[in-house]
Coordinates of N, CA and C in Angstrom, one line a residue:
M15 N 77.8 103.8 4.5 CA 76.9 102.8 3.6 C 77.0 101.5 3.8
R16 N 75.7 100.5 4.1 CA 76.3 99.3 4.3 C 76.4 98.6 3.3
D17 N 77.5 97.3 3.7 CA 78.1 96.7 2.5 C 76.6 95.8 1.9
A18 N 76.9 95.9 0.4 CA 75.9 95.1 -0.4 C 76.4 93.9 -0.5
V19 N 75.4 92.9 -0.8 CA 75.4 91.7 -1.2 C 75.2 91.6 -2.6
W20 N 76.4 91.1 -3.3 CA 76.1 90.9 -4.7 C 76.0 89.4 -5.0
H21 N 75.1 89.0 -5.9 CA 74.8 87.7 -6.4 C 74.6 87.4 -7.5
V22 N 75.6 86.3 -8.3 CA 75.5 86.2 -9.7 C 75.1 85.0 -9.7
G23 N 73.8 84.8 -10.8 CA 73.5 83.4 -11.4 C 72.3 83.1 -10.6
G24 N 72.0 81.8 -10.2 CA 70.7 81.3 -10.0 C 70.0 81.8 -8.6
L25 N 68.8 81.1 -8.4 CA 68.5 81.3 -7.2 C 68.9 81.0 -5.9
E26 N 69.4 79.5 -6.3 CA 69.8 78.9 -5.4 C 70.5 79.7 -4.0
G27 N 71.6 80.4 -4.5 CA 72.3 81.2 -3.8 C 71.9 82.5 -3.0
L28 N 70.6 82.9 -3.7 CA 70.1 84.2 -3.2 C 69.9 84.3 -1.3
P29 N 70.3 85.3 -0.6 CA 69.7 85.1 0.4 C 68.4 85.4 0.9
H30 N 67.8 85.2 2.0 CA 66.4 84.9 2.2 C 66.1 86.7 2.9
A31 N 67.3 87.0 3.7 CA 66.9 88.2 4.4 C 68.5 88.8 4.2
V32 N 68.6 90.4 4.2 CA 69.5 91.1 4.0 C 69.6 92.3 5.1
D33 N 70.5 92.7 5.4 CA 70.5 94.0 6.2 C 71.0 95.2 5.4
G34 N 71.8 95.2 4.3 CA 71.9 96.2 3.2 C 71.3 95.7 2.0
P35 N 71.8 96.8 0.9 CA 71.4 96.3 -0.7 C 71.6 94.9 -1.2
L36 N 71.0 94.3 -1.8 CA 71.0 93.1 -2.5 C 71.1 93.4 -4.2
V37 N 72.2 93.0 -4.7 CA 72.1 93.3 -6.1 C 71.9 91.8 -6.8
W38 N 71.5 91.5 -7.7 CA 71.6 90.2 -8.2 C 71.7 90.4 -9.8
R39 N 72.9 89.6 -10.4 CA 73.1 89.6 -11.8 C 72.8 88.7 -12.4
V40 N 72.1 88.7 -13.3 CA 71.5 87.5 -14.0 C 71.8 87.5 -15.4
R41 N 71.9 86.3 -16.0 CA 71.6 86.5 -17.5 C 70.3 85.9 -18.2
L42 N 69.6 86.7 -19.1 CA 68.2 86.2 -19.5 C 68.2 85.5 -20.6
D43 N 69.2 85.0 -20.9 CA 69.5 84.0 -22.1 C 70.0 82.6 -21.4
D44 N 69.7 83.0 -20.3 CA 70.2 81.4 -19.4 C 68.8 80.5 -19.7
P45 N 68.9 79.3 -20.0 CA 67.2 78.8 -20.2 C 66.8 78.6 -18.7
E46 N 67.4 78.8 -17.6 CA 66.9 78.6 -16.3 C 66.3 79.8 -16.0
A47 N 66.5 81.1 -16.5 CA 66.1 82.3 -16.2 C 64.3 82.2 -16.7
A48 N 64.1 81.8 -17.3 CA 62.7 81.8 -17.8 C 62.1 80.8 -16.9
A49 N 62.4 80.1 -16.2 CA 61.8 79.2 -15.1 C 61.9 79.7 -13.8
W50 N 62.8 80.7 -13.5 CA 63.0 81.3 -12.5 C 61.7 82.5 -12.5
A51 N 61.6 82.9 -13.5 CA 60.9 84.1 -14.1 C 59.3 83.8 -13.6
R52 N 59.0 82.4 -14.2 CA 57.6 81.9 -13.8 C 57.1 81.7 -12.4
G53 N 58.0 82.0 -11.5 CA 57.8 82.1 -10.1 C 56.9 83.3 -9.7
A54 N 56.7 84.3 -10.7 CA 56.2 85.6 -10.4 C 55.4 85.7 -11.6
A55 N 54.1 86.2 -11.4 CA 53.5 86.4 -12.6 C 53.1 87.8 -12.9
L56 N 53.1 88.2 -14.1 CA 52.8 89.6 -14.3 C 51.3 89.8 -14.1
R57 N 50.9 91.2 -13.6 CA 49.6 91.4 -13.0 C 49.3 92.4 -14.3
P58 N 47.9 92.7 -14.6 CA 47.5 93.4 -15.5 C 48.1 94.6 -15.7
E59 N 48.5 95.3 -14.5 CA 49.1 96.7 -14.4 C 50.3 96.4 -15.0
D60 N 51.1 95.4 -14.9 CA 52.4 95.6 -15.4 C 52.2 95.4 -17.1
L61 N 51.1 94.4 -17.3 CA 51.2 94.5 -19.1 C 50.9 95.8 -19.3
R62 N 49.9 96.4 -18.9 CA 49.5 97.6 -19.4 C 50.8 98.4 -19.2
D63 N 51.7 98.5 -18.3 CA 52.6 99.5 -18.1 C 53.7 99.4 -19.3
L64 N 54.1 98.1 -19.4 CA 55.1 97.5 -20.4 C 54.9 97.7 -21.9
A65 N 53.3 97.7 -21.8 CA 53.1 97.4 -23.4 C 53.5 98.5 -24.3
G66 N 53.9 99.6 -24.0 CA 54.3 100.8 -25.0 C 56.1 100.9 -24.9
R67 N 56.5 100.2 -24.1 CA 58.2 100.2 -24.2 C 58.6 99.2 -24.8
P68 N 59.9 99.9 -25.4 CA 60.7 99.0 -26.4 C 61.0 97.5 -25.3
Q69 N 61.2 96.6 -26.3 CA 61.7 95.3 -25.8 C 60.8 94.8 -24.6
A70 N 59.5 95.2 -24.9 CA 58.7 94.6 -23.6 C 58.6 93.2 -23.2
A71 N 58.8 92.5 -24.0 CA 58.9 91.0 -23.3 C 60.0 90.8 -22.5
M72 N 61.2 91.5 -23.1 CA 62.3 91.4 -22.0 C 62.2 92.1 -20.6
R73 N 61.6 93.5 -20.7 CA 61.1 94.1 -19.8 C 60.3 93.2 -18.6
G74 N 59.6 92.4 -19.4 CA 58.6 91.6 -18.9 C 59.4 90.7 -17.8
V75 N 60.5 89.9 -18.4 CA 61.1 89.0 -17.5 C 61.8 89.6 -16.6
R76 N 62.3 90.6 -16.7 CA 63.1 91.7 -15.7 C 62.1 91.9 -14.7
R77 N 61.1 92.2 -15.1 CA 60.3 92.5 -14.0 C 59.7 91.4 -13.1
Q78 N 59.2 90.6 -13.6 CA 59.2 88.9 -13.0 C 60.3 88.5 -12.1
L79 N 61.6 88.8 -12.5 CA 62.7 88.4 -11.9 C 62.7 89.5 -10.7
T80 N 62.3 90.6 -10.8 CA 62.2 91.6 -9.9 C 61.4 91.1 -8.7
R81 N 60.1 90.6 -9.2 CA 59.2 90.4 -8.2 C 59.6 88.9 -7.4
V82 N 60.4 88.1 -8.1 CA 60.7 86.8 -7.3 C 61.9 87.3 -6.4
L83 N 62.6 88.5 -6.5 CA 63.7 88.5 -5.7 C 63.0 89.6 -4.6
L84 N 62.4 90.5 -5.1 CA 62.1 91.2 -3.7 C 60.8 90.4 -2.9
A85 N 60.0 89.2 -3.3 CA 59.4 88.4 -2.2 C 60.3 87.6 -1.5
R86 N 61.3 87.0 -2.2 CA 62.4 86.2 -1.3 C 62.9 87.2 -0.2
V87 N 63.3 88.3 -0.5 CA 63.7 89.1 0.7 C 63.0 90.0 1.8
A88 N 61.9 90.0 1.4 CA 60.8 90.7 1.9 C 59.8 89.8 2.7
G89 N 60.0 88.5 2.4 CA 59.3 87.5 2.9 C 57.5 87.4 2.4
C90 N 57.5 87.9 1.3 CA 55.8 87.7 1.1 C 55.7 87.2 -0.2
H91 N 54.8 87.0 -0.4 CA 54.1 86.1 -1.9 C 54.7 87.0 -3.0
P92 N 54.9 86.6 -4.2 CA 54.8 87.3 -5.2 C 53.7 88.3 -5.8
D93 N 52.8 87.6 -5.4 CA 51.2 88.1 -5.8 C 50.8 89.5 -4.9
A94 N 51.6 89.4 -3.7 CA 51.5 90.6 -3.1 C 52.1 91.8 -3.3
I95 N 53.1 91.6 -4.4 CA 53.8 92.5 -4.7 C 53.4 93.6 -5.9
A96 N 53.2 94.9 -5.5 CA 52.7 96.0 -6.8 C 53.7 97.1 -6.9
F97 N 53.8 97.2 -8.4 CA 54.7 98.1 -8.8 C 54.0 99.4 -9.5
V98 N 54.6 100.7 -9.6 CA 54.1 101.8 -9.9 C 55.1 102.5 -10.5
R99 N 55.3 103.8 -11.4 CA 55.6 104.5 -11.6 C 55.7 106.2 -11.0
G100 N 56.8 106.2 -10.6 CA 57.1 107.6 -10.1 C 56.8 108.9 -11.1
E101 N 57.2 110.3 -10.7 CA 57.0 111.2 -11.7 C 57.8 111.2 -12.8
A102 N 59.1 110.9 -12.5 CA 60.3 110.7 -13.7 C 60.1 109.5 -14.3
G103 N 59.3 108.8 -14.0 CA 58.9 107.0 -14.7 C 59.9 106.2 -14.2
E104 N 60.5 106.3 -12.9 CA 61.2 105.4 -12.4 C 60.1 104.4 -11.6
P105 N 60.5 103.0 -11.2 CA 60.2 102.2 -10.9 C 59.8 102.2 -9.3
L106 N 58.8 102.2 -8.8 CA 58.6 102.3 -7.5 C 57.8 101.0 -7.0
V107 N 58.1 100.7 -5.7 CA 57.4 99.5 -4.8 C 56.1 100.1 -4.1
Q108 N 54.9 99.6 -4.5 CA 53.9 100.2 -3.9 C 53.6 99.5 -2.7
A109 N 53.6 98.0 -3.2 CA 53.2 97.0 -1.7 C 54.4 95.9 -2.4
P110 N 55.0 95.3 -0.9 CA 54.8 95.8 0.3 C 56.0 97.2 0.6
Q111 N 55.2 97.8 1.7 CA 55.9 99.5 2.0 C 57.3 99.2 2.4
G112 N 58.1 100.3 2.0 CA 59.1 100.3 2.7 C 60.6 99.7 2.0
W113 N 60.3 99.6 0.7 CA 61.2 98.6 -0.3 C 61.2 99.4 -1.3
F114 N 62.8 99.3 -1.7 CA 63.1 100.1 -3.3 C 64.1 99.2 -3.9
I115 N 63.4 99.5 -5.4 CA 64.3 98.6 -6.5 C 64.8 99.6 -7.5
S116 N 65.9 98.9 -8.0 CA 66.3 99.5 -9.1 C 66.8 98.5 -10.3
I117 N 66.7 98.7 -11.7 CA 67.0 97.6 -12.4 C 67.5 97.9 -13.8
A118 N 68.6 97.4 -14.3 CA 69.3 97.9 -15.4 C 69.3 96.5 -16.1
G119 N 69.9 96.8 -17.2 CA 70.2 95.7 -18.4 C 71.1 96.0 -19.5
R120 N 71.8 95.3 -20.0 CA 72.5 95.5 -21.1 C 72.4 93.6 -21.8
W121 N 71.8 93.6 -22.6 CA 71.3 92.1 -23.5 C 72.5 91.3 -23.4
P122 N 72.7 90.1 -22.6 CA 71.5 89.2 -22.1 C 71.9 89.7 -20.5
H123 N 72.5 90.8 -20.1 CA 72.7 90.9 -18.8 C 71.5 91.6 -18.1
A124 N 71.0 91.3 -16.6 CA 70.1 91.9 -16.1 C 70.8 92.1 -14.9
L125 N 70.5 93.7 -14.2 CA 70.9 93.7 -12.8 C 70.0 94.4 -12.1
I126 N 69.4 93.9 -10.8 CA 68.4 94.1 -10.0 C 68.8 94.0 -8.6
G127 N 68.3 95.5 -8.2 CA 68.7 95.8 -6.8 C 67.7 96.0 -5.9
V128 N 67.7 95.5 -5.0 CA 66.7 95.8 -3.8 C 67.0 96.4 -2.4
A129 N 66.8 97.1 -1.7 CA 66.7 97.8 -0.5 C 65.9 98.4 0.5
R130 N 66.1 98.7 1.6 CA 65.1 99.2 2.3 C 65.4 100.9 2.3
Q131 N 65.9 101.2 1.3 CA 66.4 102.7 1.0 C 66.5 102.7 -0.3
P132 N 66.5 104.2 -0.8 CA 66.6 104.0 -2.3 C 67.9 103.9 -3.0
L133 N 68.0 103.3 -3.8 CA 69.3 102.7 -4.5 C 69.2 103.1 -6.3
G134 N 70.5 103.3 -6.8 CA 70.4 102.9 -8.3 C 71.0 101.9 -8.8
V135 N 71.1 101.2 -9.8 CA 72.0 100.2 -10.4 C 72.3 100.5 -11.9
D136 N 73.4 99.9 -12.4 CA 73.3 100.2 -13.9 C 74.6 99.2 -14.1
I137 N 74.6 98.7 -15.3 CA 75.5 98.0 -15.8 C 75.8 98.2 -17.4
E138 N 77.2 97.9 -17.4 CA 77.9 98.1 -19.0 C 78.7 97.2 -19.1
P139 N 79.1 96.7 -20.4 CA 80.2 96.2 -21.0 C 81.8 96.9 -20.6
E140 N 82.7 96.3 -19.9 CA 83.8 97.1 -19.9 C 84.5 97.7 -21.1
D141 N 84.1 96.8 -22.2 CA 84.6 97.1 -23.8 C 83.7 98.0 -24.5
A142 N 82.7 98.8 -23.5 CA 81.7 99.4 -24.3 C 82.2 100.8 -24.8
P143 N 81.9 101.4 -25.8 CA 82.4 102.8 -26.2 C 82.5 104.0 -24.9
P144 N 83.5 104.5 -24.8 CA 83.5 105.6 -23.6 C 82.4 106.6 -23.7
P145 N 81.9 107.2 -22.7 CA 81.1 108.5 -23.1 C 82.0 109.4 -23.9
P146 N 81.1 110.4 -24.4 CA 81.9 111.4 -25.5 C 82.2 112.4 -24.4
P147 N 83.4 113.4 -24.6 CA 83.8 114.2 -23.5 C 82.8 115.3 -22.8
D148 N 81.7 115.5 -24.1 CA 80.6 116.6 -23.3 C 79.5 115.8 -22.6
A149 N 79.7 114.5 -21.9 CA 79.1 113.9 -21.2 C 79.8 114.0 -19.8
L150 N 81.0 114.4 -19.6 CA 81.4 114.7 -18.5 C 81.4 116.4 -18.0
T151 N 81.5 116.2 -16.8 CA 81.9 117.4 -16.2 C 83.5 118.3 -16.6
Q152 N 83.8 119.3 -16.5 CA 85.1 120.1 -16.8 C 85.9 119.5 -15.7
G153 N 85.7 119.4 -14.5 CA 86.4 118.7 -13.4 C 86.8 117.3 -13.9
E154 N 85.8 116.5 -14.2 CA 86.4 114.9 -14.7 C 87.1 115.0 -15.8
R155 N 87.0 115.9 -16.7 CA 87.8 116.1 -18.2 C 89.5 116.1 -17.6
E156 N 89.3 117.1 -16.4 CA 90.8 117.3 -16.0 C 91.5 116.2 -15.2
A157 N 90.6 115.8 -14.2 CA 90.8 114.5 -13.4 C 91.3 113.2 -14.3
L158 N 90.6 113.1 -15.4 CA 90.6 112.0 -15.8 C 90.8 111.7 -17.3
A159 N 91.7 112.9 -17.8 CA 92.9 113.1 -18.8 C 93.9 111.8 -18.8
G160 N 93.5 111.2 -19.7 CA 94.6 109.9 -20.0 C 94.2 108.9 -19.6
A161 N 92.9 108.8 -18.9 CA 92.4 107.6 -18.3 C 92.0 106.5 -19.5
S162 N 92.0 105.1 -19.0 CA 91.4 104.3 -20.1 C 90.0 104.2 -20.2
D163 N 89.9 103.6 -21.6 CA 88.3 103.6 -21.8 C 87.5 102.8 -20.8
A164 N 88.0 101.9 -20.0 CA 87.5 101.0 -19.0 C 87.1 102.2 -18.0
I165 N 87.6 103.0 -17.7 CA 87.9 103.6 -16.3 C 86.6 104.8 -16.6
L166 N 86.7 105.5 -17.9 CA 85.5 106.3 -18.4 C 84.2 105.3 -18.5
V167 N 84.1 104.1 -19.1 CA 82.6 103.4 -18.6 C 82.4 103.3 -17.5
S168 N 83.3 103.1 -16.6 CA 82.9 102.9 -15.0 C 82.3 104.2 -14.5
R169 N 82.8 105.3 -14.8 CA 82.5 106.7 -14.4 C 80.8 106.9 -15.0
W170 N 80.6 106.2 -16.2 CA 79.3 106.6 -17.0 C 78.3 105.9 -16.4
A171 N 78.7 104.5 -15.8 CA 77.8 103.6 -15.3 C 77.6 104.1 -13.7
A172 N 78.6 105.0 -13.1 CA 78.4 105.6 -11.8 C 77.4 106.8 -12.0
K173 N 77.4 107.6 -13.1 CA 76.5 108.4 -13.5 C 74.9 107.9 -13.6
E174 N 74.8 106.9 -14.2 CA 73.6 106.4 -14.2 C 72.9 105.8 -13.0
A175 N 73.7 105.1 -12.4 CA 73.5 104.5 -11.1 C 72.9 105.6 -10.0
H176 N 73.7 106.8 -10.3 CA 73.1 107.9 -9.5 C 72.2 108.4 -9.7
A177 N 71.8 108.6 -11.0 CA 70.7 109.3 -11.5 C 69.3 108.5 -11.1
K178 N 69.7 107.0 -11.3 CA 68.3 106.4 -10.8 C 68.1 106.4 -9.1
A179 N 69.5 106.1 -8.5 CA 69.3 106.7 -7.0 C 68.5 107.7 -6.5
L180 N 68.4 108.7 -7.3 CA 67.9 109.9 -7.0 C 66.3 109.9 -7.6
G181 N 66.1 109.1 -8.4 CA 64.6 109.0 -9.1 C 64.5 110.0 -10.3
I182 N 65.8 110.5 -10.6 CA 65.5 111.4 -11.7 C 66.5 111.3 -13.0
A183 N 66.4 109.8 -13.3 CA 67.3 109.5 -14.5 C 66.7 110.2 -15.7
S184 N 65.4 110.4 -16.2 CA 65.0 111.1 -17.1 C 65.1 112.6 -17.4
R185 N 65.6 113.0 -16.0 CA 66.0 114.6 -15.9 C 67.3 114.8 -16.0
L186 N 68.4 114.3 -16.1 CA 69.6 114.3 -16.2 C 70.6 114.0 -17.2
E187 N 71.3 114.7 -17.5 CA 72.4 114.6 -18.8 C 73.6 114.4 -17.8
G188 N 74.3 113.3 -18.3 CA 75.8 113.0 -17.9 C 76.5 113.9 -17.6
S189 N 76.6 115.0 -18.2 CA 77.2 116.6 -18.0 C 76.4 117.0 -16.9
D190 N 75.5 117.0 -15.9 CA 74.9 117.5 -14.9 C 75.3 116.6 -13.7
I191 N 76.1 115.4 -13.9 CA 76.5 114.8 -12.6 C 78.1 114.8 -12.4
H192 N 78.6 115.4 -11.3 CA 80.0 115.2 -11.4 C 80.2 114.1 -10.3
T193 N 81.2 113.1 -10.9 CA 81.9 112.0 -9.9 C 83.3 112.2 -9.8
W194 N 83.7 111.8 -8.3 CA 85.3 111.9 -8.0 C 85.5 111.1 -6.7
L195 N 86.7 111.1 -6.8 CA 87.6 109.7 -5.8 C 87.5 110.9 -4.7
D196 N 87.2 110.1 -3.5 CA 87.2 110.9 -2.0 C 88.2 110.0 -1.2
G197 N 89.4 110.0 -1.2 CA 90.1 109.0 -0.3 C 89.9 107.6 -0.7
G198 N 89.6 107.2 -1.9 CA 89.6 106.1 -2.3 C 87.9 105.7 -2.7
V199 N 86.8 106.6 -2.2 CA 85.5 106.2 -2.3 C 84.9 107.0 -3.3
L200 N 84.6 106.2 -4.3 CA 83.8 107.0 -5.4 C 82.5 107.6 -5.1
R201 N 82.4 109.3 -5.5 CA 81.1 109.9 -5.1 C 80.6 110.6 -6.0
A202 N 79.2 110.8 -6.5 CA 78.8 111.6 -7.3 C 78.0 112.7 -6.5
R203 N 77.8 113.8 -7.8 CA 76.7 114.9 -6.8 C 76.3 115.2 -8.3
S204 N 75.1 115.9 -8.0 CA 74.1 116.7 -8.9 C 73.4 117.5 -8.2
T205 N 72.5 118.1 -9.2 CA 71.5 119.3 -8.2 C 70.5 118.5 -7.3
G206 N 70.3 117.0 -7.9 CA 69.7 116.2 -7.0 C 70.0 115.8 -5.6
G207 N 71.2 115.7 -5.6 CA 71.8 115.1 -4.2 C 73.3 114.7 -4.4
E208 N 73.7 114.1 -3.6 CA 75.0 113.2 -3.5 C 74.6 111.6 -3.3
T209 N 75.8 111.0 -3.8 CA 75.8 109.6 -3.6 C 76.9 109.1 -3.9
I210 N 77.0 107.7 -2.9 CA 78.3 107.1 -2.7 C 78.0 105.9 -3.5
I211 N 79.0 105.5 -4.5 CA 79.2 104.8 -5.5 C 80.1 103.1 -5.4
R212 N 79.6 102.3 -5.3 CA 80.2 101.0 -5.4 C 80.5 100.6 -6.6
L213 N 81.5 100.0 -7.3 CA 81.7 99.4 -8.4 C 82.3 98.0 -8.4
R214 N 81.7 97.2 -9.0 CA 81.9 95.9 -9.1 C 82.4 95.3 -10.3
R215 N 83.5 94.9 -10.6 CA 83.9 94.5 -12.0 C 84.2 92.8 -12.1
Q216 N 83.4 92.4 -13.1 CA 83.5 90.7 -13.0 C 83.0 90.4 -14.7
D217 N 83.7 89.4 -15.1 CA 83.3 88.8 -16.6 C 83.2 89.7 -17.6
G218 N 83.9 90.8 -17.6 CA 83.9 91.6 -18.7 C 82.7 93.0 -18.7
L219 N 82.3 92.9 -17.1 CA 80.9 94.0 -17.0 C 81.7 94.6 -15.9
V220 N 81.0 95.8 -15.7 CA 81.2 96.7 -14.8 C 79.9 97.2 -14.3
C221 N 79.7 96.8 -12.9 CA 78.2 96.8 -12.2 C 78.3 98.1 -11.1
A222 N 77.6 99.4 -11.4 CA 77.3 100.4 -10.4 C 76.3 100.2 -9.3
L223 N 76.7 100.3 -8.1 CA 75.5 100.6 -7.1 C 75.6 102.0 -6.4
A224 N 74.7 102.6 -6.4 CA 74.7 104.1 -6.0 C 73.6 104.3 -4.6
L225 N 74.2 104.7 -3.7 CA 73.0 104.7 -2.5 C 73.1 106.4 -2.2
P226 N 71.9 107.2 -2.3 CA 72.0 108.4 -1.6 C 72.7 108.7 -0.5
R227 N 73.6 109.5 -0.3 CA 74.3 110.2 1.2 C 73.4 110.5 2.0
R228 N 73.4 110.3 3.2 CA 72.5 110.8 4.1 C 73.1 111.8 5.2
P229 N 72.5 112.7 5.2 CA 73.1 114.0 5.8 C 73.6 113.5 7.3

């Protein structure tokens, strides 16, 4: 798993090229976020796609920021970027080819990941309610007995990121995904495959990045 580049805040510090995944955490209530988003227009197909979804305006800003980020690292104009939905409703990059995205949000925070390979991201407040016991596998319940709520929230974020990385988030329940520590490395497995998870805790938030394990 290549090292990920994690960036928090404005466009100024975002790299123009990366070898591995780039994950950007941005606050949508930052007055500058609207200005950054205006760097990429929503296309008619974006508006049609978002119209029937909850919090369409917020999702629109996230999509604009995703387009800005992808244009920066892919070296193309934002207008050249097109998104579509996969069979499970996951966002896919139609153009330019060879790029993948993942988007997560807990207002006012957004987490946007881009890479040259499939990836999944999730973001949760560390003080969020932990997942219910039935969202864990039997093995997880045994391994995490007595664990803090923050640890349980981290495992939930890992599960969400795992499902997104495999493109089947709408088809999996939490109990369908097993997470475990393997020599200090957090892994996740489901019927769809296995991922390696990276967690980053900062500013009261836990951010998860999942990349599918290659055979």
